[in-house]
Amino acid sequence: MPISTFFLVLSGLLWGTGGLIGTLFGRAAGLSAISVAAYRLLAGGGLIVAFLALTGRRWPTGRTAWTRIAVNGLLSALFQGCYFAAISLTSVSLATLVTIGATPVIVAIIEQARGHRALGRAGVITTALALAGLGLLAGVPGGGLSETAVLAGTAMALLSASGFAAVTLIATSPVPGLDELALNGFGFSLGGMALLPLAAVLGGGLSFRPGLASAGLLAALAIGPTAVAYTLYFRGLRKAPASTAALLTLIEPLTAAALAALVLGQRLSASGIAGAVMLLAAVARTVRADSAHRRSPHRR
């Protein structure tokens, strides 16, 4: 497995822990989902900036670098905020299904339209397999939702998917002199600040009584699924196609489901297990296709 693909797989595994850690942090701190998202970006970004300062690394310079940081930060606030807005309007399963399912489709369509990489028959099969598996794993959303709520939630989830797809596509063209740590550190800090007013108004405020459990969970959320995961993802995007990276993000719900079963005792149904197997098959096909593409004589 190429090192860039390994980084993408590892980032998906780490992202899969974010849902569980974020849920536990929200319960311990008494925060809403969107407030947890704001804290996640602020803590993760602040942690990276502190690391840059303590290690004496050069901070970004130049208009191009800071423009990319601002774009990355605002897009991060967009897809995080819209995702949690979709959850509040509908359900976790529907928001996850639309957001994560739409992202690789949007990326593949844009890449093909730009002539960067044709999806091909194998790519279509892999994408269809992944989406079917995700649908089975997420399950049918709970009833009792109005048509207006479903439409609004779906629109928010599609906006979230578009934001993450944009981040993925932009990251394939890195700015010289701007590494992943600086991009995410300052970008997430900006994105967290952009989410603060929304969290304060719609999320019931940001204040909570700090304790050992909430502080530890916030640190875990900031380090693993935020600072480390996104840094690895952007590092992998330096050499991997955006469509490959977007498909490998499907490891996130798979990991989250496995952790929910192991830690929270939430058993998967027969259809959920079938969906997990299909997702694993799609991930394996993506990794194998990417490795074969890199070894091809035409690419060399």
GROMACS .gro file of C-alpha atoms in nm:
model
  300
    1MET     CA    1   0.000   0.000   0.000
    2PRO     CA    2   0.147   0.342  -0.096
    3ILE     CA    3   0.224   0.565   0.201
    4SER     CA    4  -0.020   0.832   0.084
    5THR     CA    5  -0.301   0.574   0.070
    6PHE     CA    6  -0.202   0.449   0.414
    7PHE     CA    7  -0.234   0.807   0.546
    8LEU     CA    8  -0.585   0.831   0.399
    9VAL     CA    9  -0.690   0.498   0.551
   10LEU     CA   10  -0.552   0.596   0.890
   11SER     CA   11  -0.729   0.933   0.878
   12GLY     CA   12  -1.059   0.754   0.811
   13LEU     CA   13  -1.001   0.524   1.107
   14LEU     CA   14  -0.929   0.821   1.333
   15TRP     CA   15  -1.233   1.013   1.208
   16GLY     CA   16  -1.442   0.711   1.299
   17THR     CA   17  -1.352   0.767   1.665
   18GLY     CA   18  -1.470   1.129   1.649
   19GLY     CA   19  -1.840   1.049   1.671
   20LEU     CA   20  -1.804   0.843   1.987
   21ILE     CA   21  -1.558   1.081   2.155
   22GLY     CA   22  -1.763   1.385   2.055
   23THR     CA   23  -2.083   1.228   2.187
   24LEU     CA   24  -1.920   1.141   2.519
   25PHE     CA   25  -1.769   1.491   2.543
   26GLY     CA   26  -2.105   1.654   2.474
   27ARG     CA   27  -2.270   1.447   2.746
   28ALA     CA   28  -1.993   1.516   2.999
   29ALA     CA   29  -1.988   1.888   2.927
   30GLY     CA   30  -2.361   1.935   2.864
   31LEU     CA   31  -2.307   2.079   2.516
   32SER     CA   32  -2.507   2.060   2.196
   33ALA     CA   33  -2.368   1.894   1.883
   34ILE     CA   34  -2.283   2.220   1.708
   35SER     CA   35  -2.109   2.352   2.022
   36VAL     CA   36  -1.901   2.033   2.028
   37ALA     CA   37  -1.806   2.102   1.663
   38ALA     CA   38  -1.692   2.454   1.752
   39TYR     CA   39  -1.485   2.328   2.045
   40ARG     CA   40  -1.341   2.054   1.823
   41LEU     CA   41  -1.213   2.298   1.563
   42LEU     CA   42  -1.086   2.550   1.817
   43ALA     CA   43  -0.909   2.291   2.033
   44GLY     CA   44  -0.764   2.099   1.738
   45GLY     CA   45  -0.646   2.414   1.563
   46GLY     CA   46  -0.510   2.567   1.883
   47LEU     CA   47  -0.319   2.250   1.961
   48ILE     CA   48  -0.146   2.255   1.622
   49VAL     CA   49  -0.064   2.627   1.647
   50ALA     CA   50   0.086   2.570   1.993
   51PHE     CA   51   0.295   2.285   1.853
   52LEU     CA   52   0.420   2.510   1.571
   53ALA     CA   53   0.515   2.780   1.821
   54LEU     CA   54   0.689   2.543   2.066
   55THR     CA   55   0.893   2.371   1.794
   56GLY     CA   56   1.001   2.701   1.643
   57ARG     CA   57   0.858   2.633   1.299
   58ARG     CA   58   0.807   2.917   1.058
   59TRP     CA   59   0.456   3.049   1.034
   60PRO     CA   60   0.292   3.092   0.694
   61THR     CA   61   0.386   3.401   0.497
   62GLY     CA   62   0.243   3.558   0.187
   63ARG     CA   63  -0.102   3.638   0.061
   64THR     CA   64  -0.147   3.305  -0.120
   65ALA     CA   65  -0.080   3.098   0.191
   66TRP     CA   66  -0.313   3.299   0.414
   67THR     CA   67  -0.584   3.300   0.147
   68ARG     CA   68  -0.570   2.919   0.134
   69ILE     CA   69  -0.584   2.905   0.515
   70ALA     CA   70  -0.889   3.133   0.519
   71VAL     CA   71  -1.066   2.928   0.251
   72ASN     CA   72  -0.986   2.601   0.430
   73GLY     CA   73  -1.107   2.741   0.763
   74LEU     CA   74  -1.435   2.875   0.628
   75LEU     CA   75  -1.505   2.554   0.436
   76SER     CA   76  -1.433   2.355   0.753
   77ALA     CA   77  -1.686   2.568   0.941
   78LEU     CA   78  -1.933   2.517   0.655
   79PHE     CA   79  -1.921   2.138   0.641
   80GLN     CA   80  -1.904   2.095   1.018
   81GLY     CA   81  -2.187   2.342   1.084
   82CYS     CA   82  -2.414   2.211   0.807
   83TYR     CA   83  -2.358   1.851   0.913
   84PHE     CA   84  -2.465   1.915   1.270
   85ALA     CA   85  -2.753   2.131   1.147
   86ALA     CA   86  -2.868   1.834   0.937
   87ILE     CA   87  -2.850   1.612   1.245
   88SER     CA   88  -3.062   1.856   1.446
   89LEU     CA   89  -3.324   1.874   1.168
   90THR     CA   90  -3.345   1.501   1.094
   91SER     CA   91  -3.128   1.227   1.244
   92VAL     CA   92  -2.768   1.110   1.264
   93SER     CA   93  -2.833   0.825   1.019
   94LEU     CA   94  -2.988   1.044   0.748
   95ALA     CA   95  -2.728   1.322   0.787
   96THR     CA   96  -2.444   1.069   0.771
   97LEU     CA   97  -2.595   0.885   0.475
   98VAL     CA   98  -2.636   1.200   0.264
   99THR     CA   99  -2.315   1.379   0.370
  100ILE     CA  100  -2.067   1.092   0.343
  101GLY     CA  101  -2.249   0.929   0.054
  102ALA     CA  102  -2.266   1.244  -0.159
  103THR     CA  103  -1.903   1.350  -0.107
  104PRO     CA  104  -1.732   1.089  -0.332
  105VAL     CA  105  -2.001   1.136  -0.597
  106ILE     CA  106  -1.947   1.514  -0.606
  107VAL     CA  107  -1.569   1.473  -0.617
  108ALA     CA  108  -1.585   1.212  -0.896
  109ILE     CA  109  -1.819   1.427  -1.107
  110ILE     CA  110  -1.600   1.736  -1.073
  111GLU     CA  111  -1.277   1.543  -1.139
  112GLN     CA  112  -1.426   1.388  -1.452
  113ALA     CA  113  -1.564   1.723  -1.572
  114ARG     CA  114  -1.219   1.877  -1.529
  115GLY     CA  115  -1.060   1.588  -1.717
  116HIS     CA  116  -0.832   1.494  -1.427
  117ARG     CA  117  -0.932   1.130  -1.389
  118ALA     CA  118  -1.213   0.938  -1.554
  119LEU     CA  119  -1.415   0.729  -1.312
  120GLY     CA  120  -1.437   0.430  -1.547
  121ARG     CA  121  -1.646   0.116  -1.517
  122ALA     CA  122  -1.451  -0.015  -1.216
  123GLY     CA  123  -1.486   0.320  -1.039
  124VAL     CA  124  -1.861   0.327  -1.098
  125ILE     CA  125  -1.894  -0.026  -0.957
  126THR     CA  126  -1.685   0.061  -0.652
  127THR     CA  127  -1.881   0.381  -0.586
  128ALA     CA  128  -2.216   0.202  -0.623
  129LEU     CA  129  -2.096  -0.076  -0.390
  130ALA     CA  130  -1.982   0.182  -0.133
  131LEU     CA  131  -2.308   0.380  -0.145
  132ALA     CA  132  -2.520   0.066  -0.115
  133GLY     CA  133  -2.311  -0.050   0.181
  134LEU     CA  134  -2.337   0.290   0.347
  135GLY     CA  135  -2.714   0.287   0.303
  136LEU     CA  136  -2.744  -0.055   0.466
  137LEU     CA  137  -2.506   0.040   0.747
  138ALA     CA  138  -2.685   0.370   0.822
  139GLY     CA  139  -3.025   0.204   0.812
  140VAL     CA  140  -3.363   0.361   0.756
  141PRO     CA  141  -3.404   0.699   0.932
  142GLY     CA  142  -3.653   0.705   1.215
  143GLY     CA  143  -4.010   0.802   1.142
  144GLY     CA  144  -4.200   1.101   1.270
  145LEU     CA  145  -4.009   1.353   1.058
  146SER     CA  146  -4.202   1.610   0.859
  147GLU     CA  147  -4.139   1.650   0.487
  148THR     CA  148  -4.009   2.003   0.547
  149ALA     CA  149  -3.757   1.880   0.806
  150VAL     CA  150  -3.633   1.602   0.577
  151LEU     CA  151  -3.591   1.840   0.283
  152ALA     CA  152  -3.415   2.101   0.494
  153GLY     CA  153  -3.193   1.841   0.661
  154THR     CA  154  -3.103   1.686   0.327
  155ALA     CA  155  -3.015   2.029   0.188
  156MET     CA  156  -2.789   2.095   0.486
  157ALA     CA  157  -2.623   1.754   0.445
  158LEU     CA  158  -2.563   1.821   0.074
  159LEU     CA  159  -2.407   2.156   0.162
  160SER     CA  160  -2.184   1.977   0.411
  161ALA     CA  161  -2.081   1.723   0.146
  162SER     CA  162  -2.011   2.003  -0.101
  163GLY     CA  163  -1.793   2.181   0.154
  164PHE     CA  164  -1.586   1.873   0.228
  165ALA     CA  165  -1.562   1.789  -0.143
  166ALA     CA  166  -1.431   2.141  -0.207
  167VAL     CA  167  -1.171   2.103   0.070
  168THR     CA  168  -1.061   1.771  -0.081
  169LEU     CA  169  -1.034   1.903  -0.437
  170ILE     CA  170  -0.851   2.221  -0.336
  171ALA     CA  171  -0.602   2.026  -0.124
  172THR     CA  172  -0.477   1.834  -0.430
  173SER     CA  173  -0.303   2.158  -0.535
  174PRO     CA  174  -0.091   2.247  -0.230
  175VAL     CA  175   0.053   2.596  -0.183
  176PRO     CA  176   0.436   2.597  -0.187
  177GLY     CA  177   0.573   2.663   0.162
  178LEU     CA  178   0.242   2.586   0.335
  179ASP     CA  179   0.246   2.246   0.506
  180GLU     CA  180  -0.048   2.052   0.643
  181LEU     CA  181   0.015   2.147   1.004
  182ALA     CA  182   0.003   2.520   0.942
  183LEU     CA  183  -0.293   2.487   0.704
  184ASN     CA  184  -0.502   2.294   0.955
  185GLY     CA  185  -0.383   2.473   1.266
  186PHE     CA  186  -0.470   2.824   1.155
  187GLY     CA  187  -0.758   2.710   0.932
  188PHE     CA  188  -0.935   2.518   1.209
  189SER     CA  189  -0.884   2.805   1.454
  190LEU     CA  190  -1.052   3.039   1.206
  191GLY     CA  191  -1.329   2.787   1.136
  192GLY     CA  192  -1.395   2.739   1.507
  193MET     CA  193  -1.426   3.113   1.557
  194ALA     CA  194  -1.668   3.130   1.264
  195LEU     CA  195  -1.885   2.864   1.433
  196LEU     CA  196  -1.892   3.038   1.771
  197PRO     CA  197  -2.186   3.274   1.697
  198LEU     CA  198  -2.388   2.989   1.546
  199ALA     CA  199  -2.317   2.764   1.844
  200ALA     CA  200  -2.404   3.043   2.087
  201VAL     CA  201  -2.738   3.118   1.920
  202LEU     CA  202  -2.854   2.776   1.799
  203GLY     CA  203  -2.657   2.548   2.027
  204GLY     CA  204  -2.767   2.686   2.361
  205GLY     CA  205  -2.436   2.849   2.448
  206LEU     CA  206  -2.075   2.739   2.489
  207SER     CA  207  -2.025   2.747   2.862
  208PHE     CA  208  -1.978   2.425   3.059
  209ARG     CA  209  -1.834   2.322   3.391
  210PRO     CA  210  -1.488   2.182   3.322
  211GLY     CA  211  -1.399   1.854   3.483
  212LEU     CA  212  -1.143   1.581   3.444
  213ALA     CA  213  -1.366   1.372   3.217
  214SER     CA  214  -1.471   1.658   2.989
  215ALA     CA  215  -1.114   1.794   2.966
  216GLY     CA  216  -0.974   1.452   2.879
  217LEU     CA  217  -1.242   1.389   2.616
  218LEU     CA  218  -1.187   1.732   2.460
  219ALA     CA  219  -0.813   1.663   2.443
  220ALA     CA  220  -0.877   1.325   2.281
  221LEU     CA  221  -1.119   1.483   2.031
  222ALA     CA  222  -0.871   1.758   1.946
  223ILE     CA  223  -0.573   1.526   1.900
  224GLY     CA  224  -0.689   1.205   1.727
  225PRO     CA  225  -0.986   1.269   1.495
  226THR     CA  226  -0.903   1.636   1.440
  227ALA     CA  227  -0.537   1.744   1.447
  228VAL     CA  228  -0.379   1.411   1.350
  229ALA     CA  229  -0.653   1.282   1.119
  230TYR     CA  230  -0.683   1.595   0.905
  231THR     CA  231  -0.305   1.639   0.886
  232LEU     CA  232  -0.272   1.282   0.758
  233TYR     CA  233  -0.560   1.336   0.513
  234PHE     CA  234  -0.403   1.644   0.359
  235ARG     CA  235  -0.064   1.475   0.350
  236GLY     CA  236  -0.217   1.182   0.162
  237LEU     CA  237  -0.385   1.417  -0.085
  238ARG     CA  238  -0.045   1.539  -0.202
  239LYS     CA  239  -0.011   1.222  -0.413
  240ALA     CA  240  -0.348   1.048  -0.413
  241PRO     CA  241  -0.637   1.150  -0.641
  242ALA     CA  242  -0.924   1.334  -0.476
  243SER     CA  243  -1.171   1.064  -0.585
  244THR     CA  244  -0.965   0.796  -0.409
  245ALA     CA  245  -0.944   1.007  -0.092
  246ALA     CA  246  -1.319   1.073  -0.094
  247LEU     CA  247  -1.401   0.703  -0.128
  248LEU     CA  248  -1.164   0.611   0.155
  249THR     CA  249  -1.349   0.848   0.389
  250LEU     CA  250  -1.617   0.575   0.395
  251ILE     CA  251  -1.395   0.402   0.650
  252GLU     CA  252  -1.524   0.662   0.900
  253PRO     CA  253  -1.883   0.530   0.941
  254LEU     CA  254  -1.751   0.174   0.935
  255THR     CA  255  -1.514   0.247   1.224
  256ALA     CA  256  -1.784   0.440   1.410
  257ALA     CA  257  -2.026   0.147   1.382
  258ALA     CA  258  -1.761  -0.098   1.508
  259LEU     CA  259  -1.680   0.125   1.806
  260ALA     CA  260  -2.048   0.173   1.888
  261ALA     CA  261  -2.088  -0.205   1.895
  262LEU     CA  262  -1.776  -0.262   2.107
  263VAL     CA  263  -1.801   0.032   2.348
  264LEU     CA  264  -2.171   0.119   2.362
  265GLY     CA  265  -2.309  -0.228   2.301
  266GLN     CA  266  -2.509  -0.121   1.994
  267ARG     CA  267  -2.546  -0.438   1.791
  268LEU     CA  268  -2.557  -0.423   1.413
  269SER     CA  269  -2.857  -0.573   1.237
  270ALA     CA  270  -2.816  -0.828   0.960
  271SER     CA  271  -2.850  -0.552   0.700
  272GLY     CA  272  -2.596  -0.342   0.889
  273ILE     CA  273  -2.345  -0.627   0.885
  274ALA     CA  274  -2.406  -0.673   0.511
  275GLY     CA  275  -2.350  -0.301   0.460
  276ALA     CA  276  -2.025  -0.316   0.657
  277VAL     CA  277  -1.899  -0.603   0.441
  278MET     CA  278  -1.988  -0.408   0.125
  279LEU     CA  279  -1.807  -0.101   0.255
  280LEU     CA  280  -1.499  -0.310   0.334
  281ALA     CA  281  -1.510  -0.453  -0.019
  282ALA     CA  282  -1.536  -0.103  -0.168
  283VAL     CA  283  -1.243   0.021   0.041
  284ALA     CA  284  -1.035  -0.283  -0.062
  285ARG     CA  285  -1.118  -0.223  -0.430
  286THR     CA  286  -1.021   0.144  -0.396
  287VAL     CA  287  -0.685   0.064  -0.235
  288ARG     CA  288  -0.609  -0.206  -0.493
  289ALA     CA  289  -0.705   0.018  -0.786
  290ASP     CA  290  -0.495   0.306  -0.654
  291SER     CA  291  -0.192   0.079  -0.606
  292ALA     CA  292  -0.232  -0.061  -0.959
  293HIS     CA  293  -0.265   0.289  -1.103
  294ARG     CA  294   0.059   0.398  -0.938
  295ARG     CA  295   0.246   0.092  -1.070
  296SER     CA  296   0.121   0.127  -1.427
  297PRO     CA  297   0.389   0.197  -1.693
  298HIS     CA  298   0.176   0.477  -1.838
  299ARG     CA  299   0.184   0.663  -1.504
  300ARG     CA  300   0.562   0.616  -1.472
   0.00000   0.00000   0.00000
